[in-house]
Structure formats: C-alpha cells, structure tokens
PDB file of C-alpha atoms and ligand atoms in Angstrom:
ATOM      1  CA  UNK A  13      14.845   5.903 -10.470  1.00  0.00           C
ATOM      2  CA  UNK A  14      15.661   4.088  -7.169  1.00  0.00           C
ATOM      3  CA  UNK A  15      14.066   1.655  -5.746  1.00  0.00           C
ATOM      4  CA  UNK A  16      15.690  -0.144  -2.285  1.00  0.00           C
ATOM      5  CA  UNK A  17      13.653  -2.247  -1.721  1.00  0.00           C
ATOM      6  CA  UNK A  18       9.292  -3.616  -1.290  1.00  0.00           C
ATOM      7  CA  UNK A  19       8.131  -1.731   1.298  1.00  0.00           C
ATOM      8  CA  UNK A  20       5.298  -3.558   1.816  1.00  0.00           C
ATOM      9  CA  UNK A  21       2.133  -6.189   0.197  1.00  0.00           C
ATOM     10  CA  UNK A  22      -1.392  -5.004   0.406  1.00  0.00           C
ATOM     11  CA  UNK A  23      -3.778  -7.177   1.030  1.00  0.00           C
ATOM     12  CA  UNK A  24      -7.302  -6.748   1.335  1.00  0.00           C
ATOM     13  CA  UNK A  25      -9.016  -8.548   4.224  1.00  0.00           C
ATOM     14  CA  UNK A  26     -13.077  -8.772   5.620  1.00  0.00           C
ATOM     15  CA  UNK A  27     -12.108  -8.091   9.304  1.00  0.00           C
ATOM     16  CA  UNK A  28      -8.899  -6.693  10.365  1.00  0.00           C
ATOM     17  CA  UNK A  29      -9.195  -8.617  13.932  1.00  0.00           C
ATOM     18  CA  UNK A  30      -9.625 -12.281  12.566  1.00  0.00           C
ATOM     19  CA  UNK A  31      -6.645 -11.662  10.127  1.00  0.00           C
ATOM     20  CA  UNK A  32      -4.852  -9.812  13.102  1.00  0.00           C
ATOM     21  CA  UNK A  33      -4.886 -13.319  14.378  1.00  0.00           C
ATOM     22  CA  UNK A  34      -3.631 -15.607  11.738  1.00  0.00           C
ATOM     23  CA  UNK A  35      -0.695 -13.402  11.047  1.00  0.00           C
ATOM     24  CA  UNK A  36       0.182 -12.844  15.044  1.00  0.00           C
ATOM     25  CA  UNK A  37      -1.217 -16.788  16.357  1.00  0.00           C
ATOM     26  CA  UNK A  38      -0.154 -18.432  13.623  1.00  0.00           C
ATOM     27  CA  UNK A  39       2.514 -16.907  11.752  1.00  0.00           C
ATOM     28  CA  UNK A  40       4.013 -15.859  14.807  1.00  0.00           C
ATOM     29  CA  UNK A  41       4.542 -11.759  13.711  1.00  0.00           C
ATOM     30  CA  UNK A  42       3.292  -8.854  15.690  1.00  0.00           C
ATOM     31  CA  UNK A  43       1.426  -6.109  14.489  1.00  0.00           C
ATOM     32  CA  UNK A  44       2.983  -3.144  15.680  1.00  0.00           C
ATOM     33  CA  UNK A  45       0.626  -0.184  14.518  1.00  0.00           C
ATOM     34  CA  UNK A  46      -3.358  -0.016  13.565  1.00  0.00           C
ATOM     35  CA  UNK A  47      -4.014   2.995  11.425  1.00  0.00           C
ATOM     36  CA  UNK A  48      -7.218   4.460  10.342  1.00  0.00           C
ATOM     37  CA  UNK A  49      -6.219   6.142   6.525  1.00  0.00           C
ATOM     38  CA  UNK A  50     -10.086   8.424   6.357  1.00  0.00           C
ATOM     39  CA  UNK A  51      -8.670   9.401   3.003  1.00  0.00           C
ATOM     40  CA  UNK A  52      -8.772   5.767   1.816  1.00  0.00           C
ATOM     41  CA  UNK A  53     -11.605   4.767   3.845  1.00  0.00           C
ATOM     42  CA  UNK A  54      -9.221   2.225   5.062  1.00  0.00           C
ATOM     43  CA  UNK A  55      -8.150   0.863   8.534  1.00  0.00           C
ATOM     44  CA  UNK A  56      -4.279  -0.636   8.088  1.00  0.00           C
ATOM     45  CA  UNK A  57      -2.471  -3.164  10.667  1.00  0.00           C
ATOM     46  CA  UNK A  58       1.485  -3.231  10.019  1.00  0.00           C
ATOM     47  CA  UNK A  59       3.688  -6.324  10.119  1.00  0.00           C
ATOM     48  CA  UNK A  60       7.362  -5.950   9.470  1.00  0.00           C
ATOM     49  CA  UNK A  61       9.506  -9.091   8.332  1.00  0.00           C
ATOM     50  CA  UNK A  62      12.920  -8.265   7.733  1.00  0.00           C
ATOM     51  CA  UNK A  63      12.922  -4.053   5.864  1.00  0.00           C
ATOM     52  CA  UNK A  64       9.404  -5.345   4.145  1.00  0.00           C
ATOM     53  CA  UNK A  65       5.835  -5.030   6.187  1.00  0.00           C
ATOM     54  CA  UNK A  66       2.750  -6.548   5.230  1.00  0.00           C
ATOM     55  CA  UNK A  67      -0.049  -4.296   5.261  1.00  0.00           C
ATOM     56  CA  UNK A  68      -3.773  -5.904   5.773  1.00  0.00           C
ATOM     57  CA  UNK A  69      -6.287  -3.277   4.709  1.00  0.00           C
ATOM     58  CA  UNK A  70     -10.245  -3.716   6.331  1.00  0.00           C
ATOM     59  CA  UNK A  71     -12.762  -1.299   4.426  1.00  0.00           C
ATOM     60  CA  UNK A  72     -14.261   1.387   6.542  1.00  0.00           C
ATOM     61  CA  UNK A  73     -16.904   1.813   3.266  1.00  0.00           C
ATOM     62  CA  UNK A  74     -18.633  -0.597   1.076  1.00  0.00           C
ATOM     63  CA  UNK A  75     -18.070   2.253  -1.621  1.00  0.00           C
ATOM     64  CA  UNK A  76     -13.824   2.625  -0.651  1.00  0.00           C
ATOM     65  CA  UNK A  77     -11.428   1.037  -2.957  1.00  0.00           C
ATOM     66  CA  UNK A  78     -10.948  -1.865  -1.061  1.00  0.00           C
ATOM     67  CA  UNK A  79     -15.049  -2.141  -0.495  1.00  0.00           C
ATOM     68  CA  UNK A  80     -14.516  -2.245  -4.122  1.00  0.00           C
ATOM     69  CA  UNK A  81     -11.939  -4.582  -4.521  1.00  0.00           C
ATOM     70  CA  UNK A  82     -13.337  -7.492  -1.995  1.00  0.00           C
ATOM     71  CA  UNK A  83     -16.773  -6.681  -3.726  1.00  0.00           C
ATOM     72  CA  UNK A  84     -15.215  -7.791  -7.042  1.00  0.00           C
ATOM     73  CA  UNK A  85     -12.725  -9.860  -6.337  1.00  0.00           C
ATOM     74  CA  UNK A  86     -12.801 -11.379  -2.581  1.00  0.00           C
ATOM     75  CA  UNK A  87     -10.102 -10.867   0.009  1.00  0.00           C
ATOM     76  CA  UNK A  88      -6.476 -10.997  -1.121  1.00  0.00           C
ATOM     77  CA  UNK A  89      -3.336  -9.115  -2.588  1.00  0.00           C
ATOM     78  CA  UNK A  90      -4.026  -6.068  -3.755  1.00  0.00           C
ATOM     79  CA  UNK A  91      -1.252  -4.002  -3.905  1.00  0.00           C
ATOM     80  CA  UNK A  92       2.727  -3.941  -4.210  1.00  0.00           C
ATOM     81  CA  UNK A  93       4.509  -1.105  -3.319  1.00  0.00           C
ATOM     82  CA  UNK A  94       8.222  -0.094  -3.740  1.00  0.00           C
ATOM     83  CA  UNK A  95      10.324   2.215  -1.567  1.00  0.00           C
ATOM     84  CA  UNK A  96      11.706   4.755  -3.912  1.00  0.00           C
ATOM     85  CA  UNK A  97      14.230   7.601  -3.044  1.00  0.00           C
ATOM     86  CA  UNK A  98      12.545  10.013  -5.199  1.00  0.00           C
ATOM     87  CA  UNK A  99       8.694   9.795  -5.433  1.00  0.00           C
ATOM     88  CA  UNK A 100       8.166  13.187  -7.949  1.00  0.00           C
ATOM     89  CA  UNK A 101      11.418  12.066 -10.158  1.00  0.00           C
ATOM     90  CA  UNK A 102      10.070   8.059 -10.101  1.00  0.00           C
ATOM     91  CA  UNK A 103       6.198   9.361 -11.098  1.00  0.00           C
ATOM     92  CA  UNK A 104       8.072  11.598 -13.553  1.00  0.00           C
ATOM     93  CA  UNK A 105       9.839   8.670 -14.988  1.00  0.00           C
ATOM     94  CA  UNK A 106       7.309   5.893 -15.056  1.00  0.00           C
ATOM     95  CA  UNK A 107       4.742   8.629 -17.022  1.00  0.00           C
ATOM     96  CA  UNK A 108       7.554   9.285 -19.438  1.00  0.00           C
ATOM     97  CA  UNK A 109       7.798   5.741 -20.630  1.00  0.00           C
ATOM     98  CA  UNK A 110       4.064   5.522 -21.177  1.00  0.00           C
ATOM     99  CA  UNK A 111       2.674   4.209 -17.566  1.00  0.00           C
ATOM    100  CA  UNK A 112      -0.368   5.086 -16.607  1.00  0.00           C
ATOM    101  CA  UNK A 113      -0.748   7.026 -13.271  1.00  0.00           C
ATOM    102  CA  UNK A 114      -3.482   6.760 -10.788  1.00  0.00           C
ATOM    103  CA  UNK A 115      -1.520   9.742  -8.873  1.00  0.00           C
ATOM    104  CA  UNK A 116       0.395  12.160 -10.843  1.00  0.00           C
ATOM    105  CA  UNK A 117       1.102  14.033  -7.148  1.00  0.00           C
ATOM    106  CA  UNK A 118       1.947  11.891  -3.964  1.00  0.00           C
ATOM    107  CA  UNK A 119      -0.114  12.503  -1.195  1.00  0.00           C
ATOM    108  CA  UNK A 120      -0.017  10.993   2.422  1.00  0.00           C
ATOM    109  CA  UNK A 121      -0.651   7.652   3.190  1.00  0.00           C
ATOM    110  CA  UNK A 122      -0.076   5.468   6.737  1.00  0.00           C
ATOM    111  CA  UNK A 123       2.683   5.711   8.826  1.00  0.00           C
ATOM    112  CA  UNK A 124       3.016   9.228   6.992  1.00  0.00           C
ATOM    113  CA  UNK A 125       4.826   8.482   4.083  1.00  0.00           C
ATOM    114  CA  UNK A 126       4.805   9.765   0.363  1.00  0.00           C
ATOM    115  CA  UNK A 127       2.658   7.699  -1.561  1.00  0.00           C
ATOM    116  CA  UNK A 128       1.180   6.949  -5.229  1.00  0.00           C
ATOM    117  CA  UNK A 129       0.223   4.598  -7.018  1.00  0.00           C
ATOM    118  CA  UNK A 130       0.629   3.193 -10.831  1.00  0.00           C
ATOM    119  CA  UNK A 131      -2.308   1.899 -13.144  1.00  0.00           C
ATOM    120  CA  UNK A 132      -2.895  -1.745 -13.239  1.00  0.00           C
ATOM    121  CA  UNK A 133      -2.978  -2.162 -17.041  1.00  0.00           C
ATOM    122  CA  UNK A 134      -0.058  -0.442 -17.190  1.00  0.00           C
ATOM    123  CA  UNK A 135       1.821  -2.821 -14.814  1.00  0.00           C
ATOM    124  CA  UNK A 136       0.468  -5.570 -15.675  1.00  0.00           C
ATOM    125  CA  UNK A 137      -1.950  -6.458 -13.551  1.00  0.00           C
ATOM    126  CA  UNK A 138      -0.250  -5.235 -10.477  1.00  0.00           C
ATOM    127  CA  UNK A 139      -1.612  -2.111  -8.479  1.00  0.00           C
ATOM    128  CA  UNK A 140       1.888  -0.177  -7.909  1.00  0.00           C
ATOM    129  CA  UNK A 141       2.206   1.933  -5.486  1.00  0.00           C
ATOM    130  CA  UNK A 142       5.757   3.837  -4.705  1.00  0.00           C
ATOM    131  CA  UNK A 143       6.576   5.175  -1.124  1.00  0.00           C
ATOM    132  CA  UNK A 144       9.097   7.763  -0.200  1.00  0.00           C
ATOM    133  CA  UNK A 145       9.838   7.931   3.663  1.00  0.00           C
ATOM    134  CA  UNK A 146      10.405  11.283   4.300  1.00  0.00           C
ATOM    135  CA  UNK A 147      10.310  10.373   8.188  1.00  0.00           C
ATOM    136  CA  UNK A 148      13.715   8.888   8.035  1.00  0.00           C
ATOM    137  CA  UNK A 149      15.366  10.620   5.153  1.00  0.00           C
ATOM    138  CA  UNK A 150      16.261  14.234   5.244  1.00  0.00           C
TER     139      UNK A 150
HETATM  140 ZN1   ZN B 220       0.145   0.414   0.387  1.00  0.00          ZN
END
C-alpha cells in the first residue's frame, strides 16, 4: 500500500458556526467548503493547511455517528484519515494482516472522494479512515 500523505483530522464539534470561528478568527484559516454528507448525517467545513485539511464534523442526528460520539465522549478528534493511491488494494491489505474493517467497500464521502474506514480496536484506538481522490487522479 501507498499512503502520501494525512488527508485530513476529524473532529467532532457541537456547532459547526462557533468552531467555524475559532479556526477562521483565531487561527487565522479559511474554510473553503461546507458540505452536508446525508449518508453520515453529518455537515463538514474544510480547512486546508499545507496538502492536509482539517475537517470539523456537526451532527445533523442525535442517533449519527458523531451524535454518538459527542454523546459518549464530548467534542474532539475523532478520526484520522490517510490518502492512499489504492483504496480496494489498501482495504485488501489491511484485512489480510488481521485489521478489522468498518467498510470492506469504499463508498462516497465529502468533497467526493473514495472513502473507508478501519476498526478502532484494530488500530489502536484510532478511527482510520483511507481516502482515494479519484477527482484528481485518473
Ligand atoms: Zn474523514
């Protein structure tokens, strides 16, 4: 497997517009896309520093994975994921040395990219997801 590079952090916020804020007013970044994910039950707003983006991630349902995750655990980090050349061959790979999958297939997540993600207690402790950009690569 390849992997280039983190495509992005995860983290799980209560409202996407106060922590819009800190990362634009304070940090000084600019969020350059807002993106409803239904699928997810997600809303998304994109920073990019340097190839890597930070991706904050406001629940659209109590009962979505992140409803789940601030339920349990508050607001914070909740995912890394890894830009990989290959999403089918890097799922194949990671399952052959005894990973746990959450997604044996990718499916779509934002910004239209190949996505899936790796069991925590396989990873340890980490959600994992991988990315394949099929927008740019062909
Ligand atoms: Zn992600």
């Amino acid at each position: 497997m390849e992997i280039s590079h983190i495509e992005h952090i995860g983290i799980a916020v209560k409202n996407l517009e106060k922590a819009i804020d800190y990362y634009e007013k304070v940090l000084g970044l600019h969020c350059y896309a807002i993106e409803e994910v239904k699928d997810q039950k997600v809303k998304t707003a994109f920073f990019k520093i340097g190839e890597t983006k930070i991706e904050l991630l406001e629940s659209t349902d109590e009962d979505g994975p992140i409803g789940k995750f601030i339920t349990k655990k508050g607001e914070g980090i909740h995912h890394m994921a890894f830009a990989v050349k290959n999403i089918d061959q890097a799922l194949d790979e990671v399952e052959q040395n005894g990973v746990r999958l959450i997604d044996r297939k990718p499916r779509k997540g934002a910004e239209n990219m190949d996505i899936a993600f790796l069991h925590p207690k396989s990873t340890f402790g980490v959600l994992t997801e991988f990315c394949e950009n099929k927008n740019s690569s062909d």
